[in-house]
Short mmCIF file of C-alpha atoms in Angstrom, two decimals:
data_model
loop_
_atom_site.label_atom_id
_atom_site.label_comp_id
_atom_site.label_asym_id
_atom_site.label_seq_id
_atom_site.Cartn_x
_atom_site.Cartn_y
_atom_site.Cartn_z
CA MET A 28 0.07 -0.09 -0.15
CA ARG A 29 1.42 3.28 -0.67
CA ASP A 30 0.93 6.81 1.01
CA GLU A 31 0.50 9.93 -1.17
CA THR A 32 1.47 12.64 1.67
CA PRO A 33 4.56 12.28 4.28
CA GLU A 34 3.73 11.51 7.89
CA ARG A 35 4.96 13.97 10.58
CA PRO A 36 7.15 12.35 12.99
CA ALA A 37 6.16 11.61 16.69
CA PRO A 38 6.56 12.27 19.29
CA LEU A 39 4.17 15.10 19.62
CA ARG A 40 3.45 18.03 22.00
CA PHE A 41 -0.02 18.25 23.66
CA GLY A 42 -1.62 21.70 24.04
CA TYR A 43 -4.53 23.54 26.15
CA THR A 44 -7.99 24.27 24.85
CA THR A 45 -9.32 27.94 24.55
CA GLY A 46 -11.75 26.45 27.38
CA SER A 47 -8.77 25.94 29.76
CA CYS A 48 -7.18 29.54 28.49
CA ALA A 49 -10.60 30.97 29.64
CA THR A 50 -10.60 29.33 32.82
CA ALA A 51 -7.28 30.43 33.84
CA THR A 52 -7.51 33.99 32.83
CA ALA A 53 -11.03 34.12 34.62
CA LEU A 54 -9.85 32.69 37.73
CA ALA A 55 -6.52 35.01 37.86
CA ALA A 56 -8.76 38.19 37.12
CA ALA A 57 -11.11 36.96 39.77
CA ARG A 58 -8.42 36.40 42.39
CA LEU A 59 -7.05 39.87 41.81
CA LEU A 60 -10.57 41.20 42.67
CA LEU A 61 -11.06 39.06 45.49
CA GLY A 62 -7.54 38.86 47.03
CA GLY A 63 -5.67 41.66 45.47
CA ARG A 64 -3.01 39.06 44.06
CA ALA A 65 -2.15 39.62 40.63
CA ASP A 66 -0.49 36.45 39.16
CA ASP A 67 2.04 35.43 36.24
CA ALA A 68 0.86 31.89 36.30
CA VAL A 69 -2.39 30.32 37.61
CA GLU A 70 -3.16 26.36 38.41
CA ILE A 71 -6.14 25.22 37.09
CA VAL A 72 -7.93 21.54 37.44
CA LEU A 73 -8.84 19.86 34.15
CA PRO A 74 -12.16 17.92 33.77
CA LYS A 75 -10.34 14.58 34.31
CA GLY A 76 -8.58 15.93 37.45
CA GLN A 77 -5.29 16.98 36.17
CA HIS A 78 -3.74 20.11 37.75
CA VAL A 79 -1.91 22.20 35.13
CA VAL A 80 -0.56 25.58 35.31
CA MET A 81 -0.61 28.08 32.84
CA ARG A 82 1.35 31.44 32.31
CA LEU A 83 -0.19 34.57 32.00
CA GLU A 84 0.53 37.55 29.73
CA PHE A 85 -1.04 39.89 32.29
CA CYS A 86 -3.17 40.13 35.45
CA ARG A 87 -4.32 43.71 35.93
CA THR A 88 -7.05 45.77 37.26
CA THR A 89 -9.51 47.63 35.09
CA ALA A 90 -12.06 50.48 35.71
CA ASP A 91 -14.69 47.82 36.47
CA GLY A 92 -13.01 44.91 37.36
CA ALA A 93 -9.82 43.02 36.03
CA GLU A 94 -8.57 41.06 33.18
CA ALA A 95 -6.30 38.48 32.39
CA GLY A 96 -4.68 36.99 29.26
CA THR A 97 -2.66 33.89 28.19
CA ILE A 98 -1.24 33.08 24.85
CA LYS A 99 -3.22 29.60 23.62
CA ASP A 100 -0.62 26.78 23.09
CA ALA A 101 -2.08 24.11 21.20
CA GLY A 102 1.04 22.03 21.42
CA ASP A 103 1.83 20.58 18.00
CA ASP A 104 -1.70 20.49 16.90
CA PRO A 105 -2.65 22.68 13.99
CA ASP A 106 -5.01 24.58 15.57
CA VAL A 107 -6.32 27.96 14.35
CA THR A 108 -6.20 29.43 17.66
CA HIS A 109 -2.51 28.43 18.54
CA GLY A 110 -0.82 31.43 19.39
CA ALA A 111 -3.77 33.69 19.71
CA LEU A 112 -4.27 35.78 23.19
CA VAL A 113 -7.34 34.62 25.03
CA PHE A 114 -8.51 36.98 27.63
CA ALA A 115 -10.84 37.43 30.44
CA ARG A 116 -12.47 40.35 31.85
CA VAL A 117 -14.03 39.92 35.24
CA ALA A 118 -16.66 42.15 37.18
CA LEU A 119 -18.04 41.62 40.41
CA ALA A 120 -22.00 41.41 40.74
CA ALA A 121 -24.24 41.81 43.74
CA ALA A 122 -26.42 38.90 42.16
CA PRO A 123 -24.93 35.31 42.85
CA GLY A 124 -23.91 33.01 39.90
CA VAL A 125 -21.70 33.30 37.20
CA ARG A 126 -23.03 34.97 33.82
CA PHE A 127 -20.99 34.69 30.43
CA HIS A 128 -20.45 37.23 27.98
CA ALA A 129 -18.94 37.35 24.59
CA GLY A 130 -15.90 39.77 24.14
CA PRO A 131 -14.02 40.90 21.10
CA GLY A 132 -13.25 37.66 19.13
CA VAL A 133 -15.68 35.47 20.46
CA GLY A 134 -19.05 34.32 18.41
CA THR A 135 -22.53 34.60 19.23
CA VAL A 136 -24.90 31.68 18.46
CA THR A 137 -27.58 32.76 15.79
CA ARG A 138 -29.02 29.35 14.56
CA ALA A 139 -30.75 26.58 16.13
CA GLY A 140 -29.31 22.89 16.64
CA LEU A 141 -25.99 23.68 18.89
CA THR A 142 -25.58 22.94 22.37
CA LEU A 143 -26.46 26.63 23.49
CA PRO A 144 -29.47 28.86 22.63
CA ILE A 145 -29.84 31.28 20.13
CA GLY A 146 -28.25 34.64 21.45
CA GLU A 147 -25.82 33.02 23.78
CA PRO A 148 -22.04 33.82 23.52
CA ALA A 149 -20.19 30.77 22.02
CA ILE A 150 -18.72 29.44 24.98
CA ASN A 151 -19.29 25.97 25.20
CA PRO A 152 -20.70 23.70 28.10
CA VAL A 153 -17.65 22.30 29.46
CA PRO A 154 -15.76 25.63 29.25
CA ARG A 155 -18.68 27.03 31.22
CA ARG A 156 -18.58 24.55 33.88
CA MET A 157 -14.79 24.91 34.52
CA MET A 158 -14.97 28.51 34.99
CA THR A 159 -18.16 28.34 37.18
CA THR A 160 -16.44 25.59 39.44
CA HIS A 161 -13.27 27.43 39.70
CA LEU A 162 -14.82 30.91 40.32
CA ASP A 163 -17.18 29.09 42.92
CA ALA A 164 -14.29 27.52 44.82
CA LEU A 165 -12.70 30.96 44.88
CA ALA A 166 -15.58 32.73 46.12
CA ALA A 167 -15.91 30.15 49.01
CA GLU A 168 -12.21 30.75 49.53
CA TYR A 169 -12.75 34.26 50.29
CA GLY A 170 -16.13 33.96 51.84
CA TYR A 171 -17.67 36.21 49.04
CA THR A 172 -21.23 35.80 48.27
CA GLY A 173 -21.95 37.83 45.26
CA GLY A 174 -21.48 36.77 41.45
CA PHE A 175 -19.48 37.32 38.57
CA ASP A 176 -19.72 38.57 35.12
CA VAL A 177 -17.45 37.00 32.83
CA THR A 178 -16.38 38.40 29.32
CA ILE A 179 -14.07 36.20 27.12
CA GLY A 180 -12.41 37.42 24.24
CA VAL A 181 -9.90 36.07 21.83
CA GLU A 182 -7.65 38.77 19.90
CA SER A 183 -8.01 38.73 16.17
CA GLY A 184 -10.74 36.04 16.81
CA GLU A 185 -13.30 37.52 14.43
CA ALA A 186 -10.74 37.12 11.45
CA LEU A 187 -9.64 33.63 12.84
CA ALA A 188 -13.15 32.41 12.96
CA LEU A 189 -13.42 32.64 9.11
CA LYS A 190 -10.92 29.85 8.70
CA THR A 191 -13.45 27.66 10.98
CA MET A 192 -16.90 26.64 10.32
CA ASN A 193 -18.32 28.73 12.81
CA PRO A 194 -19.97 31.27 10.01
CA ARG A 195 -21.90 28.15 8.34
CA LEU A 196 -22.57 26.81 11.81
CA GLY A 197 -24.35 30.16 12.53
CA ILE A 198 -21.94 31.40 14.97
CA VAL A 199 -21.25 35.01 14.06
CA GLY A 200 -18.60 37.59 15.19
CA GLY A 201 -15.61 35.27 16.33
CA LEU A 202 -14.59 32.05 17.63
CA SER A 203 -16.13 29.51 20.06
CA ILE A 204 -14.44 28.64 23.30
CA LEU A 205 -14.12 24.91 23.13
CA GLY A 206 -13.15 21.74 25.12
CA THR A 207 -14.35 18.81 26.81
CA THR A 208 -11.26 17.77 28.45
CA GLY A 209 -9.01 20.98 28.64
CA ILE A 210 -6.22 19.19 26.63
CA VAL A 211 -5.65 19.52 23.00
CA ARG A 212 -4.10 16.10 21.52
CA PRO A 213 -2.08 16.49 18.38
CA PHE A 214 -4.00 15.57 15.24
CA SER A 215 -6.52 14.40 17.21
CA CYS A 216 -8.76 17.13 15.91
CA SER A 217 -11.51 16.85 18.01
CA ALA A 218 -12.62 20.46 17.55
CA TYR A 219 -12.93 19.74 13.77
CA ILE A 220 -14.97 16.38 14.51
CA ALA A 221 -17.07 18.72 17.11
CA SER A 222 -18.11 21.11 14.19
CA ILE A 223 -19.06 17.99 11.99
CA HIS A 224 -21.40 17.10 14.59
CA GLN A 225 -22.65 20.32 15.06
CA GLY A 226 -22.91 21.16 11.20
CA ILE A 227 -25.23 18.14 11.03
CA ASP A 228 -27.20 19.23 14.00
CA VAL A 229 -27.69 22.68 12.78
CA ALA A 230 -29.01 21.35 9.53
CA ARG A 231 -31.42 18.84 11.02
CA ALA A 232 -32.50 21.78 13.67
CA ASN A 233 -33.30 24.15 10.37
CA GLY A 234 -35.11 21.52 8.42
CA ILE A 235 -32.54 20.38 5.79
CA ALA A 236 -33.06 16.84 4.82
CA HIS A 237 -30.59 16.42 2.21
CA ILE A 238 -26.88 17.07 3.16
CA ALA A 239 -23.65 16.72 1.36
CA ALA A 240 -20.56 15.82 2.99
CA CYS A 241 -17.17 16.63 1.38
CA THR A 242 -13.89 16.24 1.55
CA GLY A 243 -12.63 19.76 0.46
CA ASN A 244 -13.57 22.64 -1.61
CA ALA A 245 -13.58 21.13 -5.17
CA SER A 246 -15.84 18.26 -3.91
CA GLU A 247 -18.18 21.02 -2.17
CA ASP A 248 -18.38 23.01 -5.19
CA ALA A 249 -19.21 20.00 -7.15
CA MET A 250 -22.06 19.07 -4.73
CA ARG A 251 -23.05 22.71 -4.79
CA ALA A 252 -23.27 22.71 -8.31
CA HIS A 253 -25.08 19.24 -8.88
CA TYR A 254 -27.73 19.89 -6.18
CA ALA A 255 -27.93 23.59 -5.74
CA LEU A 256 -27.95 23.01 -1.98
CA PRO A 257 -27.67 25.68 0.49
CA ASP A 258 -24.16 26.16 2.53
CA ILE A 259 -26.32 24.83 5.59
CA ALA A 260 -26.62 21.48 3.93
CA LEU A 261 -22.87 21.26 3.21
CA ILE A 262 -20.71 19.54 5.51
CA GLU A 263 -17.09 19.80 5.35
CA MET A 264 -15.93 16.53 6.52
CA GLY A 265 -12.30 16.53 5.52
CA ASP A 266 -10.59 13.17 6.26
CA PHE A 267 -13.32 12.29 8.90
CA ALA A 268 -15.91 10.13 6.99
CA GLY A 269 -16.24 7.99 10.06
CA ALA A 270 -17.49 10.92 12.26
CA VAL A 271 -20.53 11.94 9.35
CA LEU A 272 -21.44 8.17 9.16
CA LYS A 273 -21.29 7.49 13.03
CA HIS A 274 -23.18 10.47 13.92
CA LEU A 275 -25.68 9.89 11.68
CA ARG A 276 -26.73 6.87 13.80
CA ARG A 277 -27.92 9.00 16.59
CA ALA A 278 -28.84 12.32 14.19
CA PRO A 279 -30.20 10.93 10.96
CA VAL A 280 -31.15 12.87 7.88
CA ALA A 281 -33.44 11.90 5.22
CA ARG A 282 -30.61 11.71 2.50
CA LEU A 283 -26.68 11.90 2.68
CA SER A 284 -24.49 12.64 -0.27
CA MET A 285 -20.86 11.91 0.30
CA CYS A 286 -18.26 13.54 -2.16
CA GLY A 287 -14.51 13.20 -2.36
CA GLY A 288 -11.38 12.78 -4.56
CA PHE A 289 -11.15 9.51 -6.06
CA GLY A 290 -8.15 8.72 -3.72
CA LYS A 291 -9.99 9.61 -0.46
CA LEU A 292 -13.33 7.50 -1.67
CA SER A 293 -10.72 4.46 -2.30
CA LYS A 294 -9.42 4.51 1.21
CA LEU A 295 -13.25 4.66 2.43
CA ALA A 296 -14.37 2.01 -0.10
CA ALA A 297 -11.44 -0.12 1.61
CA GLY A 298 -13.10 0.46 4.95
CA HIS A 299 -11.01 3.32 6.46
CA LEU A 300 -12.99 5.94 8.03
CA ASP A 301 -10.09 8.39 8.90
CA LEU A 302 -8.84 9.28 5.20
CA HIS A 303 -5.96 10.95 6.32
CA SER A 304 -2.55 9.27 4.96
CA ARG A 305 -1.27 8.72 8.71
CA HIS A 306 -3.97 6.54 9.09
CA SER A 307 -5.15 5.01 5.95
CA SER A 308 -3.07 4.21 2.71
CA ILE A 309 -3.90 3.83 -0.89
CA ASP A 310 -4.30 0.17 -1.46
CA LEU A 311 -3.15 -0.36 -5.38
CA PRO A 312 -3.44 -4.22 -5.34
CA LEU A 313 -6.86 -3.97 -4.23
CA LEU A 314 -7.69 -1.48 -6.77
CA ALA A 315 -6.40 -3.69 -9.15
CA GLN A 316 -8.64 -6.68 -7.97
CA TRP A 317 -11.66 -4.44 -8.17
CA ALA A 318 -10.43 -3.55 -11.75
CA ALA A 319 -10.43 -7.08 -12.55
CA ASN A 320 -13.75 -7.78 -11.30
CA ALA A 321 -14.90 -5.16 -13.65
CA GLY A 322 -13.52 -6.69 -16.72
CA ALA A 323 -9.60 -5.01 -16.50
CA SER A 324 -7.10 -7.11 -18.65
CA ASP A 325 -3.74 -8.70 -16.96
CA ALA A 326 -1.94 -5.85 -18.35
CA LEU A 327 -4.27 -3.05 -16.69
CA GLN A 328 -4.03 -4.79 -13.20
CA ALA A 329 -0.27 -4.81 -13.61
CA ALA A 330 -0.18 -1.26 -14.20
CA ILE A 331 -2.52 -0.10 -11.75
CA ARG A 332 -0.53 -2.50 -8.87
CA ALA A 333 2.33 -0.10 -10.43
CA ALA A 334 0.96 2.99 -10.31
CA ASN A 335 2.26 5.82 -8.66
CA THR A 336 -0.96 7.46 -7.46
CA SER A 337 -4.56 6.44 -7.12
CA GLN A 338 -5.18 9.12 -9.87
CA GLN A 339 -2.67 7.38 -12.22
CA ALA A 340 -4.50 4.27 -11.62
CA LEU A 341 -7.92 5.75 -12.70
CA THR A 342 -6.43 7.22 -15.51
CA LEU A 343 -5.24 4.11 -16.79
CA ALA A 344 -8.80 2.49 -15.95
CA GLN A 345 -10.39 5.06 -17.70
CA ALA A 346 -8.29 4.82 -21.07
CA ASP A 347 -9.28 1.07 -21.07
CA GLY A 348 -12.85 1.86 -20.60
CA VAL A 349 -12.82 0.15 -17.08
CA PRO A 350 -15.66 2.09 -14.62
CA LEU A 351 -13.01 1.89 -11.74
CA GLY A 352 -14.58 5.38 -10.27
CA ASP A 353 -17.95 3.70 -10.23
CA VAL A 354 -16.72 0.55 -8.42
CA VAL A 355 -14.53 2.26 -5.85
CA CYS A 356 -18.13 4.27 -5.31
CA ALA A 357 -20.28 0.97 -5.14
CA HIS A 358 -17.70 -0.33 -2.44
CA ALA A 359 -17.85 2.93 -0.34
CA LEU A 360 -21.36 3.10 -0.55
CA ARG A 361 -21.35 -0.46 1.22
CA VAL A 362 -19.08 0.79 3.91
CA ALA A 363 -21.32 3.75 4.79
CA ARG A 364 -24.54 1.57 4.64
CA ASP A 365 -23.17 -0.82 7.39
CA ILE A 366 -22.98 2.37 9.47
CA VAL A 367 -25.83 4.60 8.73
CA PRO A 368 -29.47 3.68 9.67
CA ALA A 369 -31.38 2.09 6.72
CA SER A 370 -33.76 5.15 6.98
CA VAL A 371 -31.02 7.48 5.41
CA ALA A 372 -30.73 7.25 1.69
CA VAL A 373 -27.20 7.31 1.00
CA GLU A 374 -24.91 8.37 -2.69
CA MET A 375 -21.47 8.32 -3.21
CA PHE A 376 -19.58 10.52 -5.59
CA ALA A 377 -15.90 10.52 -6.60
CA ILE A 378 -14.15 13.71 -8.50
CA ASP A 379 -10.80 13.85 -10.09
CA ARG A 380 -8.54 16.76 -9.48
CA GLN A 381 -10.38 18.92 -11.71
CA GLY A 382 -13.68 18.64 -9.84
CA ARG A 383 -15.22 16.45 -12.58
CA PHE A 384 -17.51 13.61 -11.45
CA VAL A 385 -15.50 10.29 -12.45
CA GLY A 386 -17.61 7.81 -10.07
CA VAL A 387 -21.13 7.84 -8.79
CA ALA A 388 -22.95 4.81 -6.66
CA ARG A 389 -26.54 4.90 -5.26
#
């Protein structure tokens, strides 16, 4: 089997989520207000009980409270927020409890289907619980019976959000504050997978019956042109076909179209649910076997086995009139059908590098 992109060597460094950054900065700002102490680092407890110390860029009083900031360190994960300044502004309030507000660079929810109501700042439930737990403990430590108004911001967050799925999900004005464990695992892409799930949930909540899950821009353009689907129906799945298929088991839609490059679809056809080269490879002997089942000559089979890339294998098959694209889509469809409920109508489309359909199965 052959990889088509190089792998990154291990070991890789872990990082911290924006939720952890928000918790650390909110705690530091609140401690300055209640205890008069401006720290240059703060210890927080992550959801699974780990204690971590996070360095602060600043911790200072303001006209109506205090603020603290930290630089988001995503470790070796290719996170869009890596290196961004995450900050919290905290003000004391007479009413008990913690109230959250979207500061500069943090978005606001405008569509149904997310875990937060419309109009709420895009600060996800686990980061909210983390901040509330730490602030409640701090209040108890100082005998404080009032509450906190917490505003979370991300420097340049509105621009960074354009590189995420937030605009399509209906989160406007900035980024989401994310995290379920507090830790960013390198290349786990948990935030990306969560956004895939959110995309499906938002589509369902807004009455979309037909979604198209696409591996990239070319496949998305092909689906948009073929079906005239609205953006809310287009799910950018990247390499995570499994994230789409498994989520549909508990959140089904009436119809799913999956579209990707021929090479990506050939991996799904072989049973791989993560289509990245770190986790799955092009199986040229398997492509040759499938071509044989579709009538390929011995010479074509040998040429496919010796091909440099899946695209070359496809070109060879096309030149001999062997419908390898359709065959690959048919196998990918069987893989998907084994995962999604029978109530979901599924179809597969493969495209070439020019965005033209080279295979389909229904």
